Coordinates of C-alpha atoms in Angstrom, one line a residue:
M1 CA 35.1 104.4 -209.8
N2 CA 35.6 101.4 -212.0
V3 CA 38.0 98.6 -211.3
S4 CA 38.7 97.6 -214.9
T5 CA 40.6 94.8 -215.8
A6 CA 43.5 85.0 -216.6
P7 CA 40.9 67.7 -221.2
K8 CA 42.4 64.8 -219.7
A9 CA 44.7 62.5 -221.7
S10 CA 48.0 60.7 -221.2
L11 CA 51.0 62.5 -222.7
P12 CA 54.4 60.9 -223.5
L13 CA 57.2 62.8 -222.0
N14 CA 59.0 65.3 -224.3
N15 CA 62.8 65.2 -224.6
N16 CA 63.0 68.5 -222.8
I17 CA 60.7 67.6 -220.0
V18 CA 62.7 66.0 -217.1
L19 CA 60.1 65.8 -214.4
D20 CA 62.0 63.3 -212.2
Q21 CA 64.9 65.8 -211.9
H22 CA 62.8 68.6 -210.4
Q23 CA 60.6 67.5 -207.5
P24 CA 58.3 70.0 -205.7
Q25 CA 60.3 72.0 -203.2
I26 CA 58.0 71.4 -200.2
S27 CA 60.3 69.5 -197.9
E28 CA 58.9 71.3 -194.9
H29 CA 55.4 70.3 -195.9
Q30 CA 56.5 66.7 -196.4
Q31 CA 57.8 66.8 -192.9
G32 CA 54.4 68.1 -191.7
R33 CA 55.3 71.7 -191.2
L34 CA 54.9 74.6 -193.6
P35 CA 57.3 77.6 -193.4
F36 CA 55.8 80.6 -191.5
E37 CA 56.5 82.8 -194.5
Q38 CA 53.9 80.7 -196.5
L39 CA 51.4 81.1 -193.6
K40 CA 51.8 84.9 -193.6
R41 CA 51.3 85.1 -197.4
T42 CA 48.1 83.1 -197.1
V43 CA 46.4 85.5 -194.7
S44 CA 47.6 88.7 -196.3
S45 CA 45.4 91.2 -198.3
N46 CA 44.6 90.0 -201.8
L47 CA 44.6 93.3 -203.5
P48 CA 47.1 93.1 -206.3
C49 CA 50.0 95.6 -206.5
F50 CA 50.8 98.4 -209.0
L51 CA 54.2 98.4 -210.8
I52 CA 56.2 101.5 -211.8
E53 CA 58.7 101.0 -214.6
Y54 CA 61.4 103.7 -215.0
D55 CA 62.8 104.8 -218.4
Q56 CA 65.5 102.2 -219.2
D57 CA 67.8 104.9 -220.6
V58 CA 68.3 106.3 -217.1
N59 CA 71.2 105.0 -214.9
S60 CA 69.8 103.0 -212.0
K61 CA 71.9 105.1 -209.6
N62 CA 69.9 108.2 -210.6
R63 CA 66.6 106.6 -209.8
P64 CA 64.9 107.6 -206.5
S65 CA 64.7 105.1 -203.7
D66 CA 61.5 103.1 -203.3
I67 CA 60.4 105.0 -200.2
S68 CA 61.1 108.4 -201.8
A69 CA 59.2 107.4 -205.0
A70 CA 56.2 106.3 -202.9
S71 CA 56.2 109.5 -200.9
F72 CA 56.4 111.5 -204.1
L73 CA 53.3 109.7 -205.5
E74 CA 51.4 110.1 -202.2
D75 CA 52.1 113.9 -202.3
H76 CA 51.2 114.0 -206.0
F77 CA 47.8 112.3 -205.5
K78 CA 47.1 114.5 -202.5
Q79 CA 47.5 117.6 -204.7
Q80 CA 45.0 116.0 -207.1
G81 CA 42.5 115.5 -204.3
I82 CA 43.1 111.8 -204.0
S83 CA 44.0 110.5 -200.6
I84 CA 46.4 107.5 -200.9
T85 CA 48.6 105.8 -198.4
F86 CA 50.7 102.9 -199.6
S87 CA 50.7 99.9 -197.3
L88 CA 53.4 98.1 -199.3
V89 CA 56.5 99.6 -200.9
G90 CA 59.2 97.5 -202.5
H91 CA 60.4 96.4 -205.9
S92 CA 59.9 93.5 -208.3
G93 CA 63.1 93.2 -210.3
I94 CA 63.9 96.7 -211.5
K95 CA 60.2 97.9 -211.1
L96 CA 58.8 99.8 -208.2
K97 CA 56.1 97.7 -206.5
L98 CA 53.3 99.5 -204.6
G99 CA 50.2 98.2 -202.8
V100 CA 47.3 99.4 -200.7
S101 CA 45.1 97.6 -198.2
N102 CA 42.0 99.7 -198.7
K103 CA 39.4 99.1 -201.4
E104 CA 38.6 102.8 -201.9
M105 CA 42.3 103.6 -202.5
Y106 CA 42.7 100.6 -204.8
A107 CA 39.6 101.6 -206.9
A108 CA 40.9 105.2 -207.0
L109 CA 44.3 104.2 -208.3
I110 CA 42.7 101.9 -210.9
S111 CA 40.3 104.4 -212.2
T112 CA 42.3 107.6 -212.1
D113 CA 44.2 109.0 -215.1
K114 CA 46.1 111.5 -212.8
W115 CA 49.2 109.3 -212.4
P116 CA 52.3 111.4 -213.0
A117 CA 54.3 111.0 -216.1
Q118 CA 57.6 111.4 -214.3
I119 CA 59.2 110.9 -210.9
N120 CA 62.2 113.1 -210.2
N121 CA 62.3 114.1 -213.8
I122 CA 62.5 110.4 -214.9
N123 CA 59.9 109.1 -217.3
I124 CA 57.8 106.3 -215.8
T125 CA 55.3 103.7 -217.1
V126 CA 52.5 102.7 -214.7
I127 CA 51.5 99.0 -214.9
K128 CA 48.0 98.5 -213.4
P129 CA 46.7 95.0 -212.4
K130 CA 45.0 93.3 -215.3
F131 CA 42.4 91.4 -213.2
I132 CA 39.7 92.2 -210.7
P133 CA 40.6 90.9 -207.3
D134 CA 38.4 88.7 -205.2
A135 CA 37.8 91.6 -202.8
F136 CA 35.3 92.9 -205.4
A137 CA 33.5 89.5 -205.8
L138 CA 30.0 88.8 -204.6
V139 CA 27.9 85.6 -204.4
V140 CA 24.2 85.4 -205.0
R141 CA 22.9 82.5 -203.0
Y142 CA 20.0 80.0 -203.0
V143 CA 19.0 80.5 -206.7
P144 CA 16.3 78.0 -207.6
L145 CA 17.4 75.2 -209.9
Q146 CA 14.6 76.1 -212.3
Y147 CA 16.7 79.1 -213.6
N148 CA 19.5 78.0 -215.9
E149 CA 22.9 79.6 -215.9
E150 CA 22.4 81.9 -218.9
Y151 CA 19.1 83.2 -217.4
V152 CA 20.8 83.9 -214.0
K153 CA 23.6 85.7 -215.8
E154 CA 21.1 87.9 -217.7
E155 CA 19.2 88.7 -214.5
I156 CA 22.4 89.7 -212.6
E157 CA 23.5 91.9 -215.4
R158 CA 20.1 93.5 -215.5
N159 CA 20.5 94.4 -211.8
L160 CA 24.1 95.5 -211.8
Q161 CA 25.8 97.5 -214.6
S162 CA 29.4 96.8 -213.8
V163 CA 29.2 93.1 -213.3
E164 CA 31.6 90.6 -214.9
N165 CA 32.6 86.9 -214.8
V166 CA 29.3 85.4 -213.6
R167 CA 29.7 81.7 -213.0
R168 CA 28.1 79.0 -211.0
I169 CA 29.9 77.7 -208.0
Q170 CA 30.7 74.0 -208.3
Y171 CA 30.1 72.0 -205.2
H172 CA 31.1 68.3 -204.5
F173 CA 27.6 67.4 -203.3
Q174 CA 24.1 67.8 -204.6
R175 CA 22.2 70.9 -203.6
R176 CA 18.6 72.1 -203.9
T177 CA 19.7 75.5 -205.0
N178 CA 22.6 77.1 -206.9
D179 CA 25.1 79.8 -205.9
F180 CA 26.7 82.2 -208.4
R181 CA 29.9 84.1 -208.1
F182 CA 30.6 87.4 -209.9
V183 CA 32.7 90.5 -209.6
V184 CA 31.5 94.1 -209.5
K185 CA 34.0 96.6 -210.9
D186 CA 32.4 99.8 -209.6
L187 CA 33.0 100.2 -205.8
R188 CA 29.9 102.3 -205.2
E189 CA 27.8 99.7 -206.9
Y190 CA 29.5 97.0 -204.9
N191 CA 28.9 98.7 -201.6
S192 CA 25.3 99.5 -202.5
T193 CA 24.7 95.8 -203.4
I194 CA 26.2 94.7 -200.1
K195 CA 24.0 97.2 -198.2
L196 CA 20.9 96.1 -200.0
G197 CA 21.6 92.4 -199.3
R198 CA 19.4 90.9 -202.0
I199 CA 18.7 91.0 -205.7
S200 CA 15.9 89.5 -207.8
I201 CA 16.4 86.5 -210.0
G202 CA 13.2 85.9 -211.9
N203 CA 10.4 86.1 -209.2
T204 CA 12.8 85.2 -206.4
L205 CA 14.6 87.6 -204.1
C206 CA 18.1 86.0 -203.5
T207 CA 20.6 86.8 -200.8
I208 CA 23.8 88.6 -201.7
T209 CA 27.0 88.1 -199.7
P210 CA 30.7 88.9 -200.1
F211 CA 32.8 86.2 -201.7
L212 CA 35.1 84.6 -199.1
T213 CA 38.5 83.7 -200.6
G214 CA 40.2 80.5 -199.7
N215 CA 43.7 80.2 -198.3
R216 CA 46.2 81.2 -200.9
M217 CA 48.7 78.5 -201.8
T218 CA 52.4 79.2 -202.3
F219 CA 53.3 78.0 -205.7
C220 CA 55.8 78.8 -208.5
T221 CA 54.7 80.2 -211.8
R222 CA 57.9 79.0 -213.4
C223 CA 57.8 75.3 -212.6
W224 CA 54.2 75.1 -211.1
C225 CA 55.4 73.3 -208.0
L226 CA 54.0 73.9 -204.6
G227 CA 56.1 75.3 -201.7
H228 CA 58.1 78.1 -203.3
M229 CA 57.7 81.1 -205.6
R230 CA 59.2 82.1 -208.9
D231 CA 62.2 84.0 -207.4
K232 CA 63.3 80.9 -205.5
C233 CA 62.9 78.4 -208.4
E234 CA 65.9 76.3 -209.3
L235 CA 64.6 75.2 -212.7
E236 CA 66.7 76.3 -215.6
N237 CA 63.8 77.0 -218.0
P238 CA 60.1 77.9 -217.2
R239 CA 57.5 75.3 -218.1
C240 CA 54.1 75.5 -219.7
R241 CA 51.4 75.6 -217.1
I242 CA 49.3 72.9 -218.8
C243 CA 51.7 70.4 -220.4
L244 CA 54.9 71.2 -218.4
E245 CA 57.0 71.3 -221.6
N246 CA 60.0 73.6 -221.2
L247 CA 59.7 77.1 -222.6
I248 CA 63.0 77.8 -224.3
N249 CA 64.0 81.3 -225.5
G250 CA 63.9 81.5 -229.3
Q251 CA 61.7 78.4 -229.6
T252 CA 58.0 78.5 -230.3
H253 CA 55.9 76.4 -227.9
V254 CA 52.7 74.9 -229.2
C255 CA 50.8 73.4 -226.3
L256 CA 48.6 70.4 -227.1
N257 CA 46.4 71.2 -224.0
R258 CA 47.1 67.8 -222.5
A259 CA 47.4 68.4 -218.8
R260 CA 50.2 67.1 -216.6
C261 CA 50.7 67.7 -212.9
A262 CA 54.0 69.1 -211.5
Q263 CA 53.2 67.5 -208.1
C264 CA 52.4 63.9 -209.0
N265 CA 52.8 63.6 -212.8
G266 CA 49.1 62.9 -213.1
D267 CA 46.9 63.8 -216.1
H268 CA 45.5 67.0 -214.5
Q269 CA 46.8 70.5 -214.1
S270 CA 49.3 71.2 -211.4
L271 CA 47.1 73.1 -209.1
S272 CA 43.9 71.1 -209.6
S273 CA 41.9 69.8 -206.7
E274 CA 42.0 66.4 -208.4
C275 CA 45.6 66.1 -207.2
D276 CA 46.0 64.3 -203.9
K277 CA 49.1 66.3 -203.1
V278 CA 47.3 69.6 -203.6
V279 CA 44.4 68.4 -201.4
E280 CA 46.9 67.4 -198.8
Y281 CA 48.7 70.7 -199.0
R282 CA 45.5 72.7 -198.7
S283 CA 44.4 70.6 -195.7
E284 CA 47.8 71.1 -193.9
L285 CA 47.8 74.8 -194.8
K286 CA 44.3 75.3 -193.3
A287 CA 45.1 73.4 -190.1
Q288 CA 48.3 75.4 -189.5
I289 CA 46.6 78.7 -190.4
N290 CA 43.8 78.1 -187.9
N291 CA 46.3 77.1 -185.3
A292 CA 48.5 80.2 -185.8
I293 CA 45.4 82.5 -185.7
S294 CA 44.0 81.0 -182.6
S295 CA 47.4 81.2 -180.8
G296 CA 47.8 84.9 -181.8
K297 CA 50.8 84.3 -184.0
L298 CA 48.9 85.5 -187.1
H299 CA 46.1 87.9 -187.9
R300 CA 44.1 87.6 -191.0
L301 CA 44.3 90.7 -193.1
I302 CA 41.4 91.6 -195.3
P303 CA 41.0 94.7 -197.6
Q304 CA 39.2 97.5 -195.7
E305 CA 35.8 98.7 -196.9
R306 CA 36.7 102.3 -196.2
T307 CA 39.2 104.4 -194.4
Q308 CA 38.6 104.4 -190.6
S309 CA 37.4 107.6 -189.2
M310 CA 39.2 109.4 -186.4
E311 CA 37.9 108.7 -182.9
F312 CA 35.9 111.6 -181.5
Q313 CA 37.6 112.8 -178.3
T314 CA 36.3 115.4 -175.8
K315 CA 37.8 117.2 -172.9
Q316 CA 36.4 116.8 -169.4
N317 CA 34.8 120.3 -169.1
E318 CA 33.5 120.6 -172.7
F319 CA 30.2 118.9 -171.9
P320 CA 29.4 119.5 -168.2
S321 CA 26.9 117.2 -166.6
L322 CA 23.3 118.4 -166.5
P323 CA 21.9 119.4 -163.1

């Protein structure tokens, strides 16, 4: 099953960039406390959701409810021999939004071509995630410095057929070895690699471990400020992620690739670790997450490797004790 599939300089403010009028909406953070909603989002499963778009010619009143549509899809896949249980059912705008917390189910939904063409006789379009989530990422560790990045990439691709996006992990301190992160699209190959635990890079057997994702920040993809999401944004027009120039309907935007930060107006991108405000936010987020988990208020959710088997139960007299 394949999981197929995201320069520094000063910039004079453009007339339609009014940074001072839209400050990051992180008042709770500035007061030293992040909203609990942000903490919950941070520890949730990072498997992206599937979207179902209904035929626009159909009246919205005739469309099935989110729960009914999800139940229909589960029954449909069951008839096709695919066991699916949705852990998230909701909507994004007018689209049905569905999610699973199990890697095997996610891989099955990505790879299958057995999605229905209709729900309740209404034509639908299935929108699958366009990127491979971190749940399918691995790290090859302790690679000797004598092997350059291109050679390591070739060696990993020689070991694994469905590997993508091999890149060296950047650390802020000098190390005697390198670590490389990559994703494995095929779930069977991913699980086999984890079970094996090592792959060869040149003449060296290197350790393979799952990639551990960091705490997810809450940020807006409309204004690129921390502390809220797109549906809560108060900005009139969306902004370019790099230069923060307003994106106005009917006008072509040509980005000059000169970064500007939405948090501090610095000459770096808005979510860069070069930003002191981003570093401060991450630090506060980590501290509050650890505190909430240790106190039992939160539980970190990670994508399951496989469906849990049913517990074997016996009756008292089924297996009598030996004399």
